PDB file of C-alpha atoms in Angstrom:
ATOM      1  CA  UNK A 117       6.492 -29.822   9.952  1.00 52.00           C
ATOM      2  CA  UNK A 118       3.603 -29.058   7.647  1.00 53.00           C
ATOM      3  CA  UNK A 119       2.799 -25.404   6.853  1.00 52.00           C
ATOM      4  CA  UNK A 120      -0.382 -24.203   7.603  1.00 54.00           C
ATOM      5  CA  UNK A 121      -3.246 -24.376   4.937  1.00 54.00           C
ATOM      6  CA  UNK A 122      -3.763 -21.186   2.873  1.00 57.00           C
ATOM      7  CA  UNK A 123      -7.339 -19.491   3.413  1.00 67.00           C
ATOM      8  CA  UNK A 124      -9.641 -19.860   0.958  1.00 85.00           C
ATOM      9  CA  UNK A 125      -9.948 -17.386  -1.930  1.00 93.00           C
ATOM     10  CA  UNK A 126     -13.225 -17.069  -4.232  1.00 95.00           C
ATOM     11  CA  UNK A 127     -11.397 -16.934  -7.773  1.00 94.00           C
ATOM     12  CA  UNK A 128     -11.215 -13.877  -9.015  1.00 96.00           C
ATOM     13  CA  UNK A 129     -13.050 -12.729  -6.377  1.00 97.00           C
ATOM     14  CA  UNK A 130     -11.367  -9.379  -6.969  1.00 97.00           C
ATOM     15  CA  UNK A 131     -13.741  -8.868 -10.155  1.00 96.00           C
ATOM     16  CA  UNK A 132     -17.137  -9.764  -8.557  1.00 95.00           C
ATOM     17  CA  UNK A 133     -17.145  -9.240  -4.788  1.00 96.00           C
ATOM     18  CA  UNK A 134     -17.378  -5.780  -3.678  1.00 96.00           C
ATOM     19  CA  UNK A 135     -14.978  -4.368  -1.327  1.00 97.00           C
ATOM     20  CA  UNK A 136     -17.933  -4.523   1.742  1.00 96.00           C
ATOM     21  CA  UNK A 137     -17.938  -8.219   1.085  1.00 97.00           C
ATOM     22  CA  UNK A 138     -14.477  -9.500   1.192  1.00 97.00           C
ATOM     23  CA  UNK A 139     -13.463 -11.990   3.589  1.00 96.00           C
ATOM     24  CA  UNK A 140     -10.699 -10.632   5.695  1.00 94.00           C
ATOM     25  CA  UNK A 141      -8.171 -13.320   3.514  1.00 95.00           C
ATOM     26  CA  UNK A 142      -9.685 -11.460   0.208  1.00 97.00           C
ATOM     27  CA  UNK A 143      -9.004  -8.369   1.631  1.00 96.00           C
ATOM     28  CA  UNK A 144      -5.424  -8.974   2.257  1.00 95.00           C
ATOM     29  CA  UNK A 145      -4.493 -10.887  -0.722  1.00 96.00           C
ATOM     30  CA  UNK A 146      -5.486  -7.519  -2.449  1.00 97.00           C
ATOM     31  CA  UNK A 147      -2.571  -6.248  -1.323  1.00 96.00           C
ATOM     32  CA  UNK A 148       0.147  -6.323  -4.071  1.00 96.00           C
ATOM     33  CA  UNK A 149       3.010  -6.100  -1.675  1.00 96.00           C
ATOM     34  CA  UNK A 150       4.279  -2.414  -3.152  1.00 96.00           C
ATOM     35  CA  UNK A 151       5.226  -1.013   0.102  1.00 96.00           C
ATOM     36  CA  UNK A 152       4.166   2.552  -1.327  1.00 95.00           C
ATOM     37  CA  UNK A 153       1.155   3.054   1.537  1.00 94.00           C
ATOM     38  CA  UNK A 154       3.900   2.655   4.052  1.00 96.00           C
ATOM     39  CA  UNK A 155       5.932   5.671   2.794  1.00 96.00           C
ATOM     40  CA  UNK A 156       5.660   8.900   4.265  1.00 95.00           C
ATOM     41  CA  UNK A 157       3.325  11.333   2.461  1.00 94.00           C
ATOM     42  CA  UNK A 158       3.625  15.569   2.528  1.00 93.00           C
ATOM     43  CA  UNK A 159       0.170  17.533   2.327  1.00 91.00           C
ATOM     44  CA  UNK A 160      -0.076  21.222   1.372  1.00 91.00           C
ATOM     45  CA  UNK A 161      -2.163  22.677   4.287  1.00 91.00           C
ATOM     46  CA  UNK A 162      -3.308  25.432   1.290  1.00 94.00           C
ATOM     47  CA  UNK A 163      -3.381  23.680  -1.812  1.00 95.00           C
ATOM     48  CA  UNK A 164      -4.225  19.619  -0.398  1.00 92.00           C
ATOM     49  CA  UNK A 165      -1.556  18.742  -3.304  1.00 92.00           C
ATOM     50  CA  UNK A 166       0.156  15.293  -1.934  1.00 92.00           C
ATOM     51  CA  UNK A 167       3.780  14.857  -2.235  1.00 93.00           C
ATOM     52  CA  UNK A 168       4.943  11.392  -2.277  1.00 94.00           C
ATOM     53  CA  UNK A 169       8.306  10.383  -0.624  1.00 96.00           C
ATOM     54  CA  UNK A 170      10.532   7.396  -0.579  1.00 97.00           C
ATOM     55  CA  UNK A 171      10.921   8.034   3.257  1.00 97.00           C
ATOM     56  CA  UNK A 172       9.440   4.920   5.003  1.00 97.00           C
ATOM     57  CA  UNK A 173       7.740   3.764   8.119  1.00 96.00           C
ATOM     58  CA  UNK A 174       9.904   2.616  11.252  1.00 96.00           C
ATOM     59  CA  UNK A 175       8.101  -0.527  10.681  1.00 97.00           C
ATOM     60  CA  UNK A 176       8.979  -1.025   7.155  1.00 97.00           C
ATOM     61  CA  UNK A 177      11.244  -3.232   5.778  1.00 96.00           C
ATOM     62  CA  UNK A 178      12.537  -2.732   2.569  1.00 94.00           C
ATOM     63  CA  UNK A 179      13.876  -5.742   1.198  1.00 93.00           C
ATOM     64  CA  UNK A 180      10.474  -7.881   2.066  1.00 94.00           C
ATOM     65  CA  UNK A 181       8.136  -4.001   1.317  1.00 95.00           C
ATOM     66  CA  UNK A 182       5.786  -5.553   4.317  1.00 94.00           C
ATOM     67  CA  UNK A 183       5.311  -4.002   7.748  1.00 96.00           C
ATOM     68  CA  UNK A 184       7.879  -5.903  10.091  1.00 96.00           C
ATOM     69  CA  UNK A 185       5.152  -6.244  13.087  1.00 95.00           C
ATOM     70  CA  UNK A 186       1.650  -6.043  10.756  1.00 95.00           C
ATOM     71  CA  UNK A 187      -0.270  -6.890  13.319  1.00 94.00           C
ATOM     72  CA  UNK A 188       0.682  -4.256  16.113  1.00 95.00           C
ATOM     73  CA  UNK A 189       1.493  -1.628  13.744  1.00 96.00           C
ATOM     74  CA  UNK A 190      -1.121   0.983  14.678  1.00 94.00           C
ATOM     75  CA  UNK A 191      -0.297   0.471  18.363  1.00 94.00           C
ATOM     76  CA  UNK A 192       3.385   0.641  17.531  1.00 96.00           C
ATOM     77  CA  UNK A 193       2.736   3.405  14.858  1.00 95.00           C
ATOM     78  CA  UNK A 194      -0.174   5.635  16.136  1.00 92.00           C
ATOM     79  CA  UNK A 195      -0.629   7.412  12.613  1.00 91.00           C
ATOM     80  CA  UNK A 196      -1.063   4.379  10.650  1.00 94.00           C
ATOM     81  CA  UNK A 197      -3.882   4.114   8.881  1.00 94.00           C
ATOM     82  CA  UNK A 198      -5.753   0.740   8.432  1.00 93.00           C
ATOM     83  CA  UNK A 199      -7.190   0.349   5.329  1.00 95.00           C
ATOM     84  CA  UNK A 200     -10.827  -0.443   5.953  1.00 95.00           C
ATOM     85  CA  UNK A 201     -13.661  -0.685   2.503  1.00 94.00           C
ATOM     86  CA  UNK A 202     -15.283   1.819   4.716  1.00 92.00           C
ATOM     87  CA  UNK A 203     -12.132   4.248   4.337  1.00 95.00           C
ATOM     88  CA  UNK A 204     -10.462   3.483   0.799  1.00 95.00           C
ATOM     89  CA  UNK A 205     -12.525   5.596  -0.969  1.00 94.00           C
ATOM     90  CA  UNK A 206     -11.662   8.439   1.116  1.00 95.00           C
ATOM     91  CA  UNK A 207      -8.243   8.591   1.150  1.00 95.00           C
ATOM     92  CA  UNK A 208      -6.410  10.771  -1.298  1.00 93.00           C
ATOM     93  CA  UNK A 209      -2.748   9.334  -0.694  1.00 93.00           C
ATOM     94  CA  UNK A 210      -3.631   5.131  -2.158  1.00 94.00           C
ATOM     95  CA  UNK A 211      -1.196   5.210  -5.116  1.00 93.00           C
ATOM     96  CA  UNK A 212      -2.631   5.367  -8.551  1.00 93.00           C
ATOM     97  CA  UNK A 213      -1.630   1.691  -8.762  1.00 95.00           C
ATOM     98  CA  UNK A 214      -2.784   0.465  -5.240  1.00 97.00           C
ATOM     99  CA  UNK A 215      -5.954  -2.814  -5.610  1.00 97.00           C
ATOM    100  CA  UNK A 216      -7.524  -1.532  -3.248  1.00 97.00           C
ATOM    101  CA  UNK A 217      -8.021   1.603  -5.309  1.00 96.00           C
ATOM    102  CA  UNK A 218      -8.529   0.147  -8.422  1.00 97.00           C
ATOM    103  CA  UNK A 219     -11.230  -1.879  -7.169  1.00 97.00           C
ATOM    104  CA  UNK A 220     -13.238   0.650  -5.420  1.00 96.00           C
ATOM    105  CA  UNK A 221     -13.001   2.752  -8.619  1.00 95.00           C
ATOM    106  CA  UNK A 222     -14.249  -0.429 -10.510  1.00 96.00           C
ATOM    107  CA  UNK A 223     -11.169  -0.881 -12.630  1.00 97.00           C
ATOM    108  CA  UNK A 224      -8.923  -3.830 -13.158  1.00 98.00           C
ATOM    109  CA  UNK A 225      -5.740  -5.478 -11.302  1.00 98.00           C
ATOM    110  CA  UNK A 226      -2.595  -4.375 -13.560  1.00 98.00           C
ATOM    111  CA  UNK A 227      -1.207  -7.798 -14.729  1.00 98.00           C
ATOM    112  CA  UNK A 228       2.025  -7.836 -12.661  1.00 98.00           C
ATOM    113  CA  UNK A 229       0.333  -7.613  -9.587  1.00 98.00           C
ATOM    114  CA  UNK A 230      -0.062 -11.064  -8.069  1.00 97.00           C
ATOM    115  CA  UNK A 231      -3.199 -11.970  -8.098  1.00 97.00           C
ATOM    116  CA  UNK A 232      -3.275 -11.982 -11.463  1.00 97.00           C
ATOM    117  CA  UNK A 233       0.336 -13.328 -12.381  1.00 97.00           C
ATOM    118  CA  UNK A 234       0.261 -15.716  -9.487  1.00 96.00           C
ATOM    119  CA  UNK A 235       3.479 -14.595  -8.726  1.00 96.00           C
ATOM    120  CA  UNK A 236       4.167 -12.640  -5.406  1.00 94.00           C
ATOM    121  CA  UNK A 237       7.244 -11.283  -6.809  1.00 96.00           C
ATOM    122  CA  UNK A 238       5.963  -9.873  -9.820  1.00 97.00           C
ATOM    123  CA  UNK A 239       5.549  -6.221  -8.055  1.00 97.00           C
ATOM    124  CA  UNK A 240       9.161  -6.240  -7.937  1.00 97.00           C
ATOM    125  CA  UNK A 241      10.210  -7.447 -11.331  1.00 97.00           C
ATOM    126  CA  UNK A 242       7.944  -4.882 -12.577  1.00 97.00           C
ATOM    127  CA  UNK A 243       9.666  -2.134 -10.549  1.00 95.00           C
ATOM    128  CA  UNK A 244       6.182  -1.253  -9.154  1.00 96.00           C
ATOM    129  CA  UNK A 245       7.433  -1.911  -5.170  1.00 96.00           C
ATOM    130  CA  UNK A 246       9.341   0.403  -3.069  1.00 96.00           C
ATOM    131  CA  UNK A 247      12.302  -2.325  -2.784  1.00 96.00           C
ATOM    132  CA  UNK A 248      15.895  -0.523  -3.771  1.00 94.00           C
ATOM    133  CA  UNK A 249      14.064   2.649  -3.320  1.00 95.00           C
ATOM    134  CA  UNK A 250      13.912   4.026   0.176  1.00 96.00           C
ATOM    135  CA  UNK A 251      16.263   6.035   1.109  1.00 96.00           C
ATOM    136  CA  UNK A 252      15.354   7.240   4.816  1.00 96.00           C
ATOM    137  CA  UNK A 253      13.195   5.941   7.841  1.00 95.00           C
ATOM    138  CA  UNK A 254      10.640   8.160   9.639  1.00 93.00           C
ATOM    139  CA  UNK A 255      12.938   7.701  13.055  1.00 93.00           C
ATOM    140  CA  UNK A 256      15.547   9.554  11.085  1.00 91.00           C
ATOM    141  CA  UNK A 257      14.222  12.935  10.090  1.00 91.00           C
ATOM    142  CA  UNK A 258      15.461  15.350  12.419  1.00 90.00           C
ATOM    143  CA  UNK A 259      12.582  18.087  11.194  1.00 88.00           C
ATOM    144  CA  UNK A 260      10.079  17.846   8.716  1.00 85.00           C
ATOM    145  CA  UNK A 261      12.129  20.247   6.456  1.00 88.00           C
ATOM    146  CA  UNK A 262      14.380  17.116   5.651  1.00 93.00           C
ATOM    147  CA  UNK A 263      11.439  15.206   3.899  1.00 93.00           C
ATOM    148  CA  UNK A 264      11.800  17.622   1.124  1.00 91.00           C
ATOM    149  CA  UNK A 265      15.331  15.470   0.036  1.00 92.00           C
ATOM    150  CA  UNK A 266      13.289  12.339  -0.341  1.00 95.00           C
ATOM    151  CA  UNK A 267      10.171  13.702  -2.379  1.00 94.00           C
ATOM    152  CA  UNK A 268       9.219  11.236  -5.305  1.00 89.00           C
ATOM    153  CA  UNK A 269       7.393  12.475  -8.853  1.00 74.00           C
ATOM    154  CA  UNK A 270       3.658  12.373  -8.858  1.00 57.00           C
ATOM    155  CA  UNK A 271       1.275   9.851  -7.759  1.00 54.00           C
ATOM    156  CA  UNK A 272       3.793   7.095  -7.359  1.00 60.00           C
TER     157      UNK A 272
END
Protein backbone atom coordinates (compact mmCIF):
# COMPACT_ATOMS: atom_id res chain seq x y z
CA UNK A 1 0.00 0.00 0.00
CA UNK A 2 1.64 3.30 -0.83
CA UNK A 3 0.85 6.34 1.35
CA UNK A 4 -0.50 9.17 -0.18
CA UNK A 5 1.84 11.99 -1.54
CA UNK A 6 2.42 14.94 0.84
CA UNK A 7 1.04 18.42 -0.55
CA UNK A 8 3.30 20.65 -1.72
CA UNK A 9 4.93 23.27 0.52
CA UNK A 10 6.72 26.58 -0.88
CA UNK A 11 10.00 26.43 1.38
CA UNK A 12 9.92 28.53 3.93
CA UNK A 13 6.94 29.74 2.79
CA UNK A 14 6.23 30.72 6.39
CA UNK A 15 8.81 33.76 5.96
CA UNK A 16 7.51 35.21 2.63
CA UNK A 17 3.86 34.36 2.00
CA UNK A 18 1.44 36.28 3.93
CA UNK A 19 -1.14 34.64 5.92
CA UNK A 20 -4.05 35.76 3.01
CA UNK A 21 -1.96 33.73 0.64
CA UNK A 22 -1.35 30.39 2.07
CA UNK A 23 -2.48 27.39 0.42
CA UNK A 24 -4.80 25.53 2.67
CA UNK A 25 -1.58 22.73 3.11
CA UNK A 26 0.61 25.99 4.22
CA UNK A 27 -1.90 26.92 6.44
CA UNK A 28 -2.02 23.73 8.28
CA UNK A 29 1.52 22.82 8.37
CA UNK A 30 1.69 26.12 10.47
CA UNK A 31 0.31 24.40 13.03
CA UNK A 32 3.01 23.21 15.53
CA UNK A 33 0.89 20.50 17.00
CA UNK A 34 0.83 22.26 20.78
CA UNK A 35 -2.65 21.40 21.53
CA UNK A 36 -2.84 24.77 23.64
CA UNK A 37 -5.83 26.39 21.20
CA UNK A 38 -7.81 23.35 22.13
CA UNK A 39 -7.76 24.08 25.91
CA UNK A 40 -10.42 25.77 27.56
CA UNK A 41 -9.88 29.51 28.13
CA UNK A 42 -11.63 31.83 31.23
CA UNK A 43 -12.43 35.62 30.29
CA UNK A 44 -13.06 38.32 32.91
CA UNK A 45 -16.42 39.82 31.74
CA UNK A 46 -14.86 43.26 33.64
CA UNK A 47 -11.32 43.22 33.20
CA UNK A 48 -11.03 40.95 29.46
CA UNK A 49 -7.87 39.36 31.42
CA UNK A 50 -7.64 35.60 29.85
CA UNK A 51 -6.98 32.77 32.08
CA UNK A 52 -5.48 29.84 30.50
CA UNK A 53 -6.40 26.24 31.65
CA UNK A 54 -5.11 22.79 31.09
CA UNK A 55 -8.85 21.70 30.79
CA UNK A 56 -9.28 20.36 27.19
CA UNK A 57 -11.76 19.94 24.43
CA UNK A 58 -14.04 16.69 24.29
CA UNK A 59 -12.35 16.29 21.06
CA UNK A 60 -8.88 16.44 22.23
CA UNK A 61 -6.61 13.87 22.60
CA UNK A 62 -3.80 14.23 24.66
CA UNK A 63 -1.27 11.85 23.85
CA UNK A 64 -1.39 12.79 19.85
CA UNK A 65 -2.40 17.08 21.13
CA UNK A 66 -4.65 16.93 17.69
CA UNK A 67 -8.43 17.15 17.54
CA UNK A 68 -9.67 13.39 17.36
CA UNK A 69 -12.42 14.25 14.50
CA UNK A 70 -10.57 17.67 12.87
CA UNK A 71 -12.68 17.77 10.32
CA UNK A 72 -16.24 17.79 12.05
CA UNK A 73 -15.08 19.52 15.03
CA UNK A 74 -17.14 22.72 14.81
CA UNK A 75 -20.25 20.66 14.05
CA UNK A 76 -19.35 18.32 16.88
CA UNK A 77 -18.06 21.30 19.04
CA UNK A 78 -20.28 24.38 18.27
CA UNK A 79 -17.81 26.89 20.10
CA UNK A 80 -14.82 25.98 18.24
CA UNK A 81 -13.25 28.44 16.61
CA UNK A 82 -11.59 27.92 13.13
CA UNK A 83 -8.68 29.70 12.70
CA UNK A 84 -9.14 31.70 9.53
CA UNK A 85 -6.05 34.70 8.35
CA UNK A 86 -9.17 36.72 8.39
CA UNK A 87 -9.62 35.99 12.30
CA UNK A 88 -5.99 35.40 13.82
CA UNK A 89 -5.34 38.74 14.34
CA UNK A 90 -8.34 39.18 16.34
CA UNK A 91 -8.24 36.75 18.75
CA UNK A 92 -6.77 37.49 22.13
CA UNK A 93 -6.54 33.74 23.46
CA UNK A 94 -3.56 32.31 20.35
CA UNK A 95 -0.75 31.49 22.83
CA UNK A 96 2.24 33.71 22.86
CA UNK A 97 3.97 30.82 21.07
CA UNK A 98 1.18 29.83 18.52
CA UNK A 99 2.66 30.29 14.22
CA UNK A 100 -0.11 31.48 13.42
CA UNK A 101 0.49 34.38 15.78
CA UNK A 102 3.89 34.84 15.24
CA UNK A 103 3.41 35.21 11.69
CA UNK A 104 0.68 37.67 11.62
CA UNK A 105 2.77 39.76 14.06
CA UNK A 106 5.71 39.34 11.52
CA UNK A 107 8.00 37.47 13.85
CA UNK A 108 9.80 34.20 13.48
CA UNK A 109 8.94 30.29 14.01
CA UNK A 110 10.74 29.35 17.49
CA UNK A 111 13.26 26.63 16.38
CA UNK A 112 11.57 23.59 18.00
CA UNK A 113 8.58 24.01 16.21
CA UNK A 114 8.56 21.75 13.17
CA UNK A 115 8.77 23.51 10.43
CA UNK A 116 11.84 24.61 11.25
CA UNK A 117 13.43 21.43 13.01
CA UNK A 118 11.74 19.14 10.56
CA UNK A 119 10.78 17.22 13.31
CA UNK A 120 6.99 16.86 14.25
CA UNK A 121 7.91 15.86 17.64
CA UNK A 122 10.02 18.59 18.53
CA UNK A 123 6.91 20.55 20.30
CA UNK A 124 7.02 17.85 22.70
CA UNK A 125 10.66 17.41 23.47
CA UNK A 126 10.64 21.01 24.02
CA UNK A 127 7.78 20.78 26.55
CA UNK A 128 5.96 23.43 24.43
CA UNK A 129 2.65 20.87 23.79
CA UNK A 130 -0.09 20.22 26.12
CA UNK A 131 0.91 16.31 26.18
CA UNK A 132 1.29 15.07 30.11
CA UNK A 133 -0.50 18.19 30.93
CA UNK A 134 -4.26 18.04 30.86
CA UNK A 135 -5.78 17.24 33.60
CA UNK A 136 -9.71 17.48 32.84
CA UNK A 137 -12.07 17.34 29.70
CA UNK A 138 -14.75 20.00 29.02
CA UNK A 139 -17.56 16.97 29.37
CA UNK A 140 -16.36 16.79 32.93
CA UNK A 141 -16.88 20.11 34.62
CA UNK A 142 -19.91 19.94 36.51
CA UNK A 143 -20.05 24.08 36.76
CA UNK A 144 -17.83 26.55 35.55
CA UNK A 145 -16.62 27.20 39.18
CA UNK A 146 -14.50 23.90 38.76
CA UNK A 147 -12.29 25.45 35.91
CA UNK A 148 -10.71 27.51 38.54
CA UNK A 149 -8.65 23.96 39.74
CA UNK A 150 -7.16 23.68 36.30
CA UNK A 151 -6.02 27.43 35.66
CA UNK A 152 -2.41 27.55 34.08
CA UNK A 153 0.23 30.74 34.62
CA UNK A 154 0.06 33.42 32.02
CA UNK A 155 -0.06 33.30 28.39
CA UNK A 156 0.82 29.67 28.09
Amino acid sequence: MTSAPKPELRDRFWENVPLEEMSAAEWEALCDGCGKCCMSKLIDDDTDEIYYTTVACELFDAGSCRCVDYVNRQARVPDCVQLTPENVRTIPWLPRTCAYRLIAESRPLYDWHPLISGNPGSVHKASMSMRGRVTAHEQDMAHEGEYLDHLVEEGM
